[in-house]
Amino acid sequence: LPKQNERVAIVTGGTRGMGFETARHLASLGMHVIIAGNEREEGALAVRRINEESSEGEAEFIFVDLTSLKSVRNFVQMFRDRALPLHVLINNAGTMLVPEKRTEDGFEFHFCLNYLSHFLLTNLLLDLLKKSGKNGRSSRIINMASATHYAGEINLEDLNKRTIYSSHAAYSQSKLALVLFTYYLQEQLMAGGFAVTVNAVDPGMVDTALYNNLWTLAQMLKKPVASVLFR
């Protein structure tokens, strides 16, 4: 990738796993990277590691709890108070196959963390992304999707999966919603002539904490086949 000096990125879930590696790489290209997450100590450690390695860019941590829409709004306000531009938004944070539970706003956990919070975050920052994008050098929105969206179904009468709960179905629904949002937003931005691109990315099998909720047999099988699965 070319150098990205004086450009600003936000990476949700950037304290570990794919988010950390993404933030680390963007900083090495000269970007000012905002790591958004809900683990303050983990965030401080991630920032320290990145800043010790990178002589080009820099990283900082700002708290956000993506299971709370109020927290998302507070994060956006804190970012706006800095009067920074925004060139890249990477909606990376997510959860997978957790037992049934609700957020403080009453939403199903996967649906809120994987989709609703990122939908809100993107829309609250969209004007900054439009302003920062230039012809030939667009601003970018990256939504971390999953091939499981092909198995997803969206029931508008039961988005919170109250009738029958399945963690697999809830996860797939949240990723399908994110993909549909990606396509719709890209269409709207193209129609408006804005220099902002929106992409959904399936990272494939990556050995991160996201797989901690696999059922017992799958956990047992994970180690012996990791060298094959997790390239």
mmCIF file of C-alpha atoms in Angstrom, residues 6-225:
data_model
loop_
_atom_site.group_PDB
_atom_site.id
_atom_site.type_symbol
_atom_site.label_atom_id
_atom_site.label_comp_id
_atom_site.label_asym_id
_atom_site.label_seq_id
_atom_site.Cartn_x
_atom_site.Cartn_y
_atom_site.Cartn_z
ATOM 1 C CA GLU A 6 -1.506 12.836 7.552
ATOM 2 C CA ARG A 7 -4.535 10.612 7.003
ATOM 3 C CA VAL A 8 -6.771 9.425 9.856
ATOM 4 C CA ALA A 9 -8.355 6.014 10.404
ATOM 5 C CA ILE A 10 -10.713 4.511 12.972
ATOM 6 C CA VAL A 11 -10.522 0.755 13.607
ATOM 7 C CA THR A 12 -13.160 -0.786 15.874
ATOM 8 C CA GLY A 13 -11.997 -3.782 17.872
ATOM 9 C CA GLY A 14 -8.405 -2.773 17.187
ATOM 10 C CA THR A 15 -6.909 -3.938 20.473
ATOM 11 C CA ARG A 16 -6.287 -7.531 19.325
ATOM 12 C CA GLY A 17 -6.637 -10.019 16.485
ATOM 13 C CA MET A 18 -7.336 -8.749 12.979
ATOM 14 C CA GLY A 19 -8.170 -5.273 14.253
ATOM 15 C CA PHE A 20 -4.797 -4.909 15.953
ATOM 16 C CA GLU A 21 -2.880 -6.124 12.897
ATOM 17 C CA THR A 22 -4.878 -3.717 10.720
ATOM 18 C CA ALA A 23 -4.211 -0.754 13.027
ATOM 19 C CA ARG A 24 -0.550 -1.724 13.236
ATOM 20 C CA HIS A 25 -0.171 -1.817 9.460
ATOM 21 C CA LEU A 26 -2.005 1.451 8.878
ATOM 22 C CA ALA A 27 0.228 3.187 11.434
ATOM 23 C CA SER A 28 3.305 1.813 9.657
ATOM 24 C CA LEU A 29 2.046 3.576 6.516
ATOM 25 C CA GLY A 30 1.982 6.900 8.356
ATOM 26 C CA MET A 31 -1.648 7.087 9.434
ATOM 27 C CA HIS A 32 -3.020 8.463 12.679
ATOM 28 C CA VAL A 33 -5.032 5.457 13.866
ATOM 29 C CA ILE A 34 -7.813 5.653 16.438
ATOM 30 C CA ILE A 35 -8.326 2.253 18.063
ATOM 31 C CA ALA A 36 -11.909 2.006 19.316
ATOM 32 C CA GLY A 37 -12.607 -0.663 21.912
ATOM 33 C CA ASN A 38 -14.046 -1.465 25.332
ATOM 34 C CA GLU A 39 -10.908 -2.834 27.046
ATOM 35 C CA ARG A 40 -8.890 0.113 28.354
ATOM 36 C CA GLU A 41 -5.847 -1.854 29.535
ATOM 37 C CA GLU A 42 -5.751 -3.902 26.341
ATOM 38 C CA GLY A 43 -6.105 -0.674 24.367
ATOM 39 C CA ALA A 44 -3.210 0.986 26.197
ATOM 40 C CA LEU A 45 -1.004 -2.044 25.519
ATOM 41 C CA ALA A 46 -1.944 -2.127 21.825
ATOM 42 C CA VAL A 47 -1.202 1.578 21.433
ATOM 43 C CA ARG A 48 2.147 1.233 23.185
ATOM 44 C CA ARG A 49 3.184 -1.700 20.980
ATOM 45 C CA ILE A 50 2.209 0.098 17.771
ATOM 46 C CA ASN A 51 3.847 3.393 18.712
ATOM 47 C CA GLU A 52 7.066 1.658 19.736
ATOM 48 C CA GLU A 53 7.238 -0.074 16.354
ATOM 49 C CA SER A 54 6.062 2.739 14.080
ATOM 50 C CA SER A 55 8.197 5.742 13.267
ATOM 51 C CA GLU A 56 5.800 6.897 10.549
ATOM 52 C CA GLY A 57 2.317 7.118 12.072
ATOM 53 C CA GLU A 58 0.760 6.905 15.505
ATOM 54 C CA ALA A 59 -2.027 5.120 17.362
ATOM 55 C CA GLU A 60 -4.297 6.135 20.210
ATOM 56 C CA PHE A 61 -7.143 4.465 22.060
ATOM 57 C CA ILE A 62 -10.650 5.834 22.593
ATOM 58 C CA PHE A 63 -13.182 3.865 24.620
ATOM 59 C CA VAL A 64 -16.434 2.682 23.050
ATOM 60 C CA ASP A 65 -18.838 -0.063 24.088
ATOM 61 C CA LEU A 66 -20.433 -1.281 20.866
ATOM 62 C CA THR A 67 -23.243 -2.998 22.769
ATOM 63 C CA SER A 68 -24.469 0.458 23.822
ATOM 64 C CA LEU A 69 -25.806 2.921 21.257
ATOM 65 C CA LYS A 70 -25.310 5.702 23.808
ATOM 66 C CA SER A 71 -21.625 4.793 24.030
ATOM 67 C CA VAL A 72 -21.356 4.921 20.229
ATOM 68 C CA ARG A 73 -22.791 8.446 20.245
ATOM 69 C CA ASN A 74 -20.380 9.481 23.017
ATOM 70 C CA PHE A 75 -17.442 8.092 21.046
ATOM 71 C CA VAL A 76 -18.443 10.050 17.954
ATOM 72 C CA GLN A 77 -18.759 13.234 19.987
ATOM 73 C CA MET A 78 -15.292 12.712 21.490
ATOM 74 C CA PHE A 79 -13.850 12.175 18.022
ATOM 75 C CA ARG A 80 -15.602 15.235 16.598
ATOM 76 C CA ASP A 81 -14.312 17.358 19.471
ATOM 77 C CA ARG A 82 -10.809 16.666 18.180
ATOM 78 C CA ALA A 83 -11.652 18.390 14.862
ATOM 79 C CA LEU A 84 -9.806 15.673 12.936
ATOM 80 C CA PRO A 85 -10.585 14.593 9.367
ATOM 81 C CA LEU A 86 -11.554 10.957 8.746
ATOM 82 C CA HIS A 87 -10.275 9.050 5.733
ATOM 83 C CA VAL A 88 -10.765 5.389 6.694
ATOM 84 C CA LEU A 89 -13.383 3.698 8.890
ATOM 85 C CA ILE A 90 -12.875 -0.014 9.498
ATOM 86 C CA ASN A 91 -15.859 -1.654 11.178
ATOM 87 C CA ASN A 92 -13.960 -4.679 12.419
ATOM 88 C CA ALA A 93 -15.254 -5.450 15.918
ATOM 89 C CA GLY A 94 -17.615 -8.371 16.263
ATOM 90 C CA THR A 95 -18.828 -11.313 18.282
ATOM 91 C CA MET A 96 -19.784 -14.835 17.240
ATOM 92 C CA LEU A 97 -21.877 -17.703 18.618
ATOM 93 C CA VAL A 98 -22.508 -16.255 22.062
ATOM 94 C CA PRO A 99 -25.405 -17.547 24.199
ATOM 95 C CA GLU A 100 -28.662 -15.617 24.026
ATOM 96 C CA LYS A 101 -28.525 -12.231 25.738
ATOM 97 C CA ARG A 102 -29.747 -8.675 25.285
ATOM 98 C CA THR A 103 -27.935 -5.355 25.240
ATOM 99 C CA GLU A 104 -28.855 -2.452 27.510
ATOM 100 C CA ASP A 105 -31.052 -1.147 24.671
ATOM 101 C CA GLY A 106 -32.895 -4.482 24.459
ATOM 102 C CA PHE A 107 -31.349 -5.710 21.214
ATOM 103 C CA GLU A 108 -30.104 -9.233 20.508
ATOM 104 C CA PHE A 109 -26.361 -9.219 21.240
ATOM 105 C CA HIS A 110 -25.004 -10.243 17.796
ATOM 106 C CA PHE A 111 -27.379 -7.905 15.974
ATOM 107 C CA CYS A 112 -26.356 -4.892 18.047
ATOM 108 C CA LEU A 113 -22.597 -5.419 18.219
ATOM 109 C CA ASN A 114 -22.029 -6.707 14.694
ATOM 110 C CA TYR A 115 -24.530 -4.527 12.860
ATOM 111 C CA LEU A 116 -26.554 -1.834 14.626
ATOM 112 C CA SER A 117 -23.630 -0.169 16.391
ATOM 113 C CA HIS A 118 -21.575 -0.054 13.191
ATOM 114 C CA PHE A 119 -24.593 1.171 11.216
ATOM 115 C CA LEU A 120 -24.962 4.035 13.701
ATOM 116 C CA LEU A 121 -21.225 4.756 13.868
ATOM 117 C CA THR A 122 -20.933 4.901 10.081
ATOM 118 C CA ASN A 123 -23.898 7.211 9.648
ATOM 119 C CA LEU A 124 -22.758 9.574 12.421
ATOM 120 C CA LEU A 125 -19.322 9.873 10.788
ATOM 121 C CA LEU A 126 -20.452 9.859 7.161
ATOM 122 C CA ASP A 127 -20.270 13.626 6.692
ATOM 123 C CA LEU A 128 -16.614 13.621 7.801
ATOM 124 C CA LEU A 129 -15.800 10.788 5.401
ATOM 125 C CA LYS A 130 -17.514 12.653 2.550
ATOM 126 C CA LYS A 131 -15.602 15.824 3.388
ATOM 127 C CA SER A 132 -12.242 14.031 3.544
ATOM 128 C CA GLY A 133 -12.655 12.065 0.306
ATOM 129 C CA LYS A 134 -11.178 13.514 -2.865
ATOM 130 C CA ASN A 135 -11.470 12.449 -6.487
ATOM 131 C CA GLY A 136 -8.713 9.935 -7.104
ATOM 132 C CA ARG A 137 -8.232 9.411 -3.382
ATOM 133 C CA SER A 138 -11.527 8.358 -1.892
ATOM 134 C CA SER A 139 -12.325 7.910 1.747
ATOM 135 C CA ARG A 140 -12.999 4.280 2.575
ATOM 136 C CA ILE A 141 -15.412 2.309 4.749
ATOM 137 C CA ILE A 142 -14.550 -1.360 5.326
ATOM 138 C CA ASN A 143 -17.173 -3.632 6.900
ATOM 139 C CA MET A 144 -15.846 -6.931 8.257
ATOM 140 C CA ALA A 145 -18.327 -9.440 6.894
ATOM 141 C CA SER A 146 -18.482 -13.242 6.775
ATOM 142 C CA ALA A 147 -19.445 -15.871 4.222
ATOM 143 C CA THR A 148 -22.013 -17.020 6.794
ATOM 144 C CA HIS A 149 -24.207 -14.194 5.503
ATOM 145 C CA TYR A 150 -25.205 -16.593 2.693
ATOM 146 C CA ALA A 151 -26.980 -18.693 5.328
ATOM 147 C CA GLY A 152 -28.546 -15.648 6.975
ATOM 148 C CA GLU A 153 -32.219 -14.745 6.940
ATOM 149 C CA ILE A 154 -33.681 -11.458 8.087
ATOM 150 C CA ASN A 155 -37.100 -11.682 9.670
ATOM 151 C CA LEU A 156 -38.314 -8.113 10.065
ATOM 152 C CA GLU A 157 -40.980 -9.335 12.461
ATOM 153 C CA ASP A 158 -38.380 -10.860 14.809
ATOM 154 C CA LEU A 159 -34.996 -9.137 14.401
ATOM 155 C CA ASN A 160 -34.117 -9.912 18.025
ATOM 156 C CA LYS A 161 -34.689 -13.668 17.624
ATOM 157 C CA ARG A 162 -37.198 -13.814 20.475
ATOM 158 C CA THR A 163 -39.301 -16.619 18.975
ATOM 159 C CA ILE A 164 -36.565 -19.225 18.486
ATOM 160 C CA TYR A 165 -32.968 -18.427 19.393
ATOM 161 C CA SER A 166 -29.994 -19.907 17.580
ATOM 162 C CA SER A 167 -26.554 -18.343 17.968
ATOM 163 C CA HIS A 168 -25.668 -19.466 14.426
ATOM 164 C CA ALA A 169 -28.806 -17.863 12.978
ATOM 165 C CA ALA A 170 -28.278 -14.682 15.018
ATOM 166 C CA TYR A 171 -24.675 -14.359 13.838
ATOM 167 C CA SER A 172 -25.574 -15.028 10.203
ATOM 168 C CA GLN A 173 -28.417 -12.495 10.339
ATOM 169 C CA SER A 174 -26.111 -9.793 11.721
ATOM 170 C CA LYS A 175 -23.573 -10.359 8.941
ATOM 171 C CA LEU A 176 -26.250 -10.417 6.247
ATOM 172 C CA ALA A 177 -27.570 -7.093 7.553
ATOM 173 C CA LEU A 178 -24.044 -5.656 7.364
ATOM 174 C CA VAL A 179 -23.576 -6.831 3.766
ATOM 175 C CA LEU A 180 -26.955 -5.433 2.678
ATOM 176 C CA PHE A 181 -26.097 -2.119 4.354
ATOM 177 C CA THR A 182 -22.747 -2.071 2.529
ATOM 178 C CA TYR A 183 -24.338 -2.470 -0.898
ATOM 179 C CA TYR A 184 -27.094 0.036 -0.205
ATOM 180 C CA LEU A 185 -24.725 2.690 1.157
ATOM 181 C CA GLN A 186 -22.360 2.276 -1.812
ATOM 182 C CA GLU A 187 -25.272 2.815 -4.194
ATOM 183 C CA GLN A 188 -26.306 5.972 -2.326
ATOM 184 C CA LEU A 189 -22.777 7.389 -2.293
ATOM 185 C CA MET A 190 -22.266 6.689 -5.996
ATOM 186 C CA ALA A 191 -25.588 8.299 -6.845
ATOM 187 C CA GLY A 192 -24.581 11.370 -4.855
ATOM 188 C CA GLY A 193 -21.175 11.604 -6.508
ATOM 189 C CA PHE A 194 -19.271 11.356 -3.216
ATOM 190 C CA ALA A 195 -15.641 10.215 -3.117
ATOM 191 C CA VAL A 196 -16.287 7.478 -0.551
ATOM 192 C CA THR A 197 -16.131 3.724 -1.201
ATOM 193 C CA VAL A 198 -17.795 1.050 0.928
ATOM 194 C CA ASN A 199 -16.667 -2.576 0.874
ATOM 195 C CA ALA A 200 -17.609 -5.729 2.747
ATOM 196 C CA VAL A 201 -14.686 -8.083 3.387
ATOM 197 C CA ASP A 202 -14.737 -11.758 4.339
ATOM 198 C CA PRO A 203 -11.360 -12.477 5.984
ATOM 199 C CA GLY A 204 -11.810 -16.252 5.840
ATOM 200 C CA MET A 205 -10.636 -18.457 8.702
ATOM 201 C CA VAL A 206 -8.417 -16.486 11.073
ATOM 202 C CA ASP A 207 -7.241 -17.789 14.454
ATOM 203 C CA THR A 208 -8.633 -15.143 16.806
ATOM 204 C CA ALA A 209 -10.632 -15.051 20.042
ATOM 205 C CA LEU A 210 -13.776 -14.951 17.896
ATOM 206 C CA TYR A 211 -13.685 -18.752 17.840
ATOM 207 C CA ASN A 212 -13.679 -19.114 21.622
ATOM 208 C CA ASN A 213 -17.397 -19.891 21.594
ATOM 209 C CA LEU A 214 -17.158 -22.938 19.342
ATOM 210 C CA TRP A 215 -18.837 -26.041 20.748
ATOM 211 C CA THR A 216 -16.567 -28.460 22.642
ATOM 212 C CA LEU A 217 -15.805 -30.929 19.828
ATOM 213 C CA ALA A 218 -14.894 -28.118 17.454
ATOM 214 C CA GLN A 219 -12.592 -26.639 20.108
ATOM 215 C CA MET A 220 -10.841 -30.004 20.417
ATOM 216 C CA LEU A 221 -10.430 -30.318 16.651
ATOM 217 C CA LYS A 222 -9.225 -26.753 16.250
ATOM 218 C CA LYS A 223 -5.621 -27.316 17.391
ATOM 219 C CA PRO A 224 -4.699 -30.317 15.240
ATOM 220 C CA VAL A 225 -6.078 -28.738 12.069
#
